[in-house]
């Protein structure tokens, strides 16, 4: 990527185990993929909870982005507080022969580089490789994040190392692998992931991965 820091970078440097779900949430879903909430209802809930930053990362779809920006504009025009909405997309790809998910954050919505990954289905062929996904995200001006590194059949240590070698920007450090009703980062696993990411010079994100009706859980 260019030497100019991405505008989201400064925000991610402040991510900690306490950031989610009430301050930041960079991983959640609407009915535009496999979530339960309409885009407007999700962003309304985020606003009511007082979130400062949020990204909706529907699988292979950015359909929710524009309805939410319009909702936020109306609320802001009324003088009411709103969170900063960052563009998001969850993309399936192959990393070390393992099917993983990558979060694209803070990219130009509608950019041609991400067209292949914004068709409601996984890509095929060479486009399915993690290197191709990372390059497309960067070309669109976004950050490439390895989602929930400890949810795959390959050990998270190996996947994070591979992502770093490919030039990924970050990993999802704080995640609830126990899928509790009230989100809470999983001890030890998340701390180990956070430490590894720091050691590799990668940024860390957090997210509830909400698919249901409440942003405080999955």
Tab-separated table of C-alpha atoms in Angstrom:
chain	number	residue	atom	x	y	z
A	1	UNK	CA	0.000	0.000	0.000
A	2	UNK	CA	1.009	3.641	-0.240
A	3	UNK	CA	3.215	5.159	2.440
A	4	UNK	CA	0.368	7.416	3.571
A	5	UNK	CA	-1.287	5.723	6.581
A	6	UNK	CA	-4.800	4.455	6.026
A	7	UNK	CA	-7.336	6.618	7.920
A	8	UNK	CA	-8.502	3.541	9.833
A	9	UNK	CA	-4.986	2.691	11.021
A	10	UNK	CA	-4.953	5.188	13.879
A	11	UNK	CA	-8.281	3.797	15.124
A	12	UNK	CA	-7.072	0.194	15.034
A	13	UNK	CA	-3.987	1.090	17.041
A	14	UNK	CA	-6.359	1.793	19.927
A	15	UNK	CA	-8.159	-1.559	19.784
A	16	UNK	CA	-8.014	-3.620	22.982
A	17	UNK	CA	-9.960	-6.353	24.741
A	18	UNK	CA	-12.286	-3.626	26.063
A	19	UNK	CA	-13.124	-2.083	22.675
A	20	UNK	CA	-15.881	-4.474	21.623
A	21	UNK	CA	-18.867	-4.503	21.649
A	22	UNK	CA	-19.643	-1.048	23.024
A	23	UNK	CA	-16.972	1.158	21.429
A	24	UNK	CA	-15.907	-0.545	18.183
A	25	UNK	CA	-17.247	-3.412	16.095
A	26	UNK	CA	-15.551	-4.288	12.820
A	27	UNK	CA	-17.353	-7.568	12.095
A	28	UNK	CA	-21.136	-7.979	11.865
A	29	UNK	CA	-23.778	-9.023	9.348
A	30	UNK	CA	-27.161	-7.966	7.962
A	31	UNK	CA	-29.813	-9.714	5.872
A	32	UNK	CA	-27.724	-8.776	2.842
A	33	UNK	CA	-25.782	-11.968	3.563
A	34	UNK	CA	-26.512	-14.342	6.459
A	35	UNK	CA	-27.514	-11.910	9.208
A	36	UNK	CA	-30.928	-11.316	10.777
A	37	UNK	CA	-31.097	-7.507	10.923
A	38	UNK	CA	-32.122	-5.067	8.228
A	39	UNK	CA	-29.260	-2.608	7.561
A	40	UNK	CA	-31.188	0.326	9.045
A	41	UNK	CA	-32.045	-1.638	12.200
A	42	UNK	CA	-28.440	-2.674	12.716
A	43	UNK	CA	-27.045	0.834	12.357
A	44	UNK	CA	-29.850	2.207	14.548
A	45	UNK	CA	-28.877	-0.260	17.268
A	46	UNK	CA	-25.207	0.709	16.910
A	47	UNK	CA	-26.161	4.380	17.296
A	48	UNK	CA	-28.360	3.715	20.321
A	49	UNK	CA	-25.529	1.798	21.979
A	50	UNK	CA	-23.159	4.697	21.422
A	51	UNK	CA	-20.628	2.866	19.248
A	52	UNK	CA	-17.878	5.096	17.879
A	53	UNK	CA	-16.768	2.938	14.936
A	54	UNK	CA	-18.468	0.118	13.048
A	55	UNK	CA	-18.060	-1.879	9.843
A	56	UNK	CA	-20.708	-4.175	8.389
A	57	UNK	CA	-18.895	-7.121	6.820
A	58	UNK	CA	-21.525	-9.067	4.907
A	59	UNK	CA	-20.246	-12.056	2.972
A	60	UNK	CA	-19.406	-10.985	-0.579
A	61	UNK	CA	-21.855	-8.071	-0.452
A	62	UNK	CA	-21.763	-4.324	0.221
A	63	UNK	CA	-25.503	-3.844	-0.365
A	64	UNK	CA	-26.045	-2.674	3.211
A	65	UNK	CA	-23.575	0.200	3.015
A	66	UNK	CA	-25.625	2.828	1.179
A	67	UNK	CA	-28.885	2.367	3.162
A	68	UNK	CA	-26.856	2.765	6.334
A	69	UNK	CA	-25.029	5.885	5.155
A	70	UNK	CA	-28.384	7.436	4.283
A	71	UNK	CA	-29.802	6.541	7.711
A	72	UNK	CA	-26.758	8.015	9.439
A	73	UNK	CA	-26.989	11.216	7.402
A	74	UNK	CA	-30.624	11.717	8.444
A	75	UNK	CA	-29.781	11.167	12.110
A	76	UNK	CA	-26.753	13.436	11.941
A	77	UNK	CA	-28.843	16.180	10.339
A	78	UNK	CA	-31.071	16.017	13.403
A	79	UNK	CA	-28.073	16.793	15.582
A	80	UNK	CA	-27.917	13.276	17.021
A	81	UNK	CA	-24.648	11.371	17.603
A	82	UNK	CA	-23.714	8.675	15.088
A	83	UNK	CA	-20.890	6.131	14.804
A	84	UNK	CA	-18.287	6.325	12.046
A	85	UNK	CA	-19.306	3.759	9.435
A	86	UNK	CA	-16.403	2.079	7.629
A	87	UNK	CA	-16.907	0.033	4.502
A	88	UNK	CA	-16.603	-3.686	5.065
A	89	UNK	CA	-16.729	-6.999	3.213
A	90	UNK	CA	-16.043	-10.586	4.308
A	91	UNK	CA	-14.300	-12.609	1.616
A	92	UNK	CA	-13.649	-16.354	1.492
A	93	UNK	CA	-10.245	-17.421	0.201
A	94	UNK	CA	-7.489	-20.021	0.461
A	95	UNK	CA	-4.516	-19.451	2.760
A	96	UNK	CA	-1.993	-22.288	3.154
A	97	UNK	CA	-4.564	-24.534	1.451
A	98	UNK	CA	-7.151	-23.713	4.126
A	99	UNK	CA	-10.436	-21.927	3.443
A	100	UNK	CA	-10.372	-18.780	5.570
A	101	UNK	CA	-12.260	-15.500	5.789
A	102	UNK	CA	-10.684	-12.126	5.163
A	103	UNK	CA	-12.229	-8.832	6.206
A	104	UNK	CA	-11.787	-5.932	3.815
A	105	UNK	CA	-12.116	-2.659	5.738
A	106	UNK	CA	-12.098	0.981	4.736
A	107	UNK	CA	-12.055	0.494	0.967
A	108	UNK	CA	-13.714	2.492	-1.806
A	109	UNK	CA	-17.204	1.040	-2.159
A	110	UNK	CA	-17.878	0.018	-5.743
A	111	UNK	CA	-14.194	-0.111	-6.701
A	112	UNK	CA	-13.647	-2.382	-9.703
A	113	UNK	CA	-10.845	-4.302	-7.960
A	114	UNK	CA	-13.355	-5.863	-5.547
A	115	UNK	CA	-16.035	-6.575	-8.148
A	116	UNK	CA	-15.222	-10.302	-8.221
A	117	UNK	CA	-15.646	-10.521	-4.456
A	118	UNK	CA	-18.869	-8.513	-4.278
A	119	UNK	CA	-21.183	-10.897	-6.130
A	120	UNK	CA	-22.852	-12.706	-3.192
A	121	UNK	CA	-20.720	-15.809	-3.833
A	122	UNK	CA	-17.139	-16.953	-3.338
A	123	UNK	CA	-14.659	-16.389	-6.134
A	124	UNK	CA	-13.093	-19.282	-8.044
A	125	UNK	CA	-9.740	-20.113	-9.598
A	126	UNK	CA	-6.828	-17.791	-8.970
A	127	UNK	CA	-9.125	-15.154	-7.463
A	128	UNK	CA	-9.740	-17.516	-4.538
A	129	UNK	CA	-6.123	-17.296	-3.375
A	130	UNK	CA	-5.383	-15.099	-0.360
A	131	UNK	CA	-2.676	-13.207	-2.256
A	132	UNK	CA	-5.195	-12.164	-4.940
A	133	UNK	CA	-7.705	-11.095	-2.294
A	134	UNK	CA	-5.126	-9.006	-0.448
A	135	UNK	CA	-4.030	-7.305	-3.648
A	136	UNK	CA	-7.626	-6.503	-4.625
A	137	UNK	CA	-8.359	-5.006	-1.204
A	138	UNK	CA	-5.252	-2.853	-1.364
A	139	UNK	CA	-6.030	-1.697	-4.887
A	140	UNK	CA	-9.446	-0.584	-3.631
A	141	UNK	CA	-7.750	1.410	-0.857
A	142	UNK	CA	-8.674	-0.915	1.990
A	143	UNK	CA	-7.050	-2.937	4.746
A	144	UNK	CA	-6.844	-6.751	4.600
A	145	UNK	CA	-7.635	-8.465	7.914
A	146	UNK	CA	-7.477	-12.188	8.719
A	147	UNK	CA	-10.805	-12.909	10.416
A	148	UNK	CA	-11.087	-15.068	13.581
A	149	UNK	CA	-7.713	-16.815	13.109
A	150	UNK	CA	-8.474	-19.626	15.587
A	151	UNK	CA	-11.590	-20.946	13.835
A	152	UNK	CA	-9.862	-22.934	11.098
A	153	UNK	CA	-8.436	-26.430	10.677
A	154	UNK	CA	-4.915	-24.990	10.383
A	155	UNK	CA	-3.364	-23.578	13.554
A	156	UNK	CA	-3.752	-19.855	13.969
A	157	UNK	CA	-0.003	-19.362	14.466
A	158	UNK	CA	0.686	-20.719	10.983
A	159	UNK	CA	-2.132	-18.784	9.330
A	160	UNK	CA	-1.122	-15.489	10.913
A	161	UNK	CA	2.488	-15.990	9.844
A	162	UNK	CA	1.337	-16.747	6.288
A	163	UNK	CA	-0.938	-13.695	6.234
A	164	UNK	CA	1.926	-11.490	7.407
A	165	UNK	CA	4.199	-12.852	4.679
A	166	UNK	CA	1.570	-11.969	2.077
A	167	UNK	CA	1.351	-8.381	3.305
A	168	UNK	CA	-1.909	-8.470	5.263
A	169	UNK	CA	-2.473	-5.407	7.408
A	170	UNK	CA	-4.153	-6.877	10.476
A	171	UNK	CA	-5.792	-9.795	12.185
A	172	UNK	CA	-8.965	-10.083	14.240
A	173	UNK	CA	-7.420	-10.333	17.688
A	174	UNK	CA	-10.460	-10.002	19.946
A	175	UNK	CA	-13.226	-12.517	19.183
A	176	UNK	CA	-15.690	-14.650	21.146
A	177	UNK	CA	-14.856	-18.217	20.145
A	178	UNK	CA	-17.414	-19.518	22.674
A	179	UNK	CA	-20.274	-17.651	20.916
A	180	UNK	CA	-21.751	-16.369	24.161
A	181	UNK	CA	-25.025	-14.450	24.348
A	182	UNK	CA	-23.116	-11.487	25.728
A	183	UNK	CA	-19.908	-11.077	23.736
A	184	UNK	CA	-16.650	-11.528	25.579
A	185	UNK	CA	-13.201	-12.219	24.089
A	186	UNK	CA	-11.979	-15.749	24.688
A	187	UNK	CA	-9.106	-15.749	27.238
A	188	UNK	CA	-5.647	-17.044	26.311
A	189	UNK	CA	-6.495	-17.612	22.625
A	190	UNK	CA	-7.190	-13.940	21.947
A	191	UNK	CA	-4.248	-12.819	24.064
A	192	UNK	CA	-1.929	-15.165	22.163
A	193	UNK	CA	-3.248	-13.924	18.821
A	194	UNK	CA	-2.885	-10.304	19.899
A	195	UNK	CA	0.715	-10.905	20.998
A	196	UNK	CA	1.605	-12.657	17.732
A	197	UNK	CA	0.090	-9.897	15.627
A	198	UNK	CA	1.959	-7.251	17.615
A	199	UNK	CA	5.203	-9.163	17.202
A	200	UNK	CA	4.705	-9.218	13.424
A	201	UNK	CA	3.889	-5.520	13.280
A	202	UNK	CA	0.266	-6.129	12.276
A	203	UNK	CA	-2.709	-4.145	13.522
A	204	UNK	CA	-5.511	-5.746	15.529
A	205	UNK	CA	-9.278	-5.574	15.105
A	206	UNK	CA	-12.251	-6.748	17.148
A	207	UNK	CA	-15.801	-7.741	16.261
A	208	UNK	CA	-18.863	-9.596	17.463
A	209	UNK	CA	-19.502	-11.409	14.160
A	210	UNK	CA	-23.171	-10.797	14.909
A	211	UNK	CA	-25.642	-12.755	12.784
A	212	UNK	CA	-28.635	-12.367	15.099
A	213	UNK	CA	-30.720	-9.481	16.377
A	214	UNK	CA	-28.420	-8.142	19.124
A	215	UNK	CA	-25.021	-6.560	18.487
A	216	UNK	CA	-23.835	-7.628	21.932
A	217	UNK	CA	-23.494	-11.255	20.793
A	218	UNK	CA	-23.152	-13.476	17.782
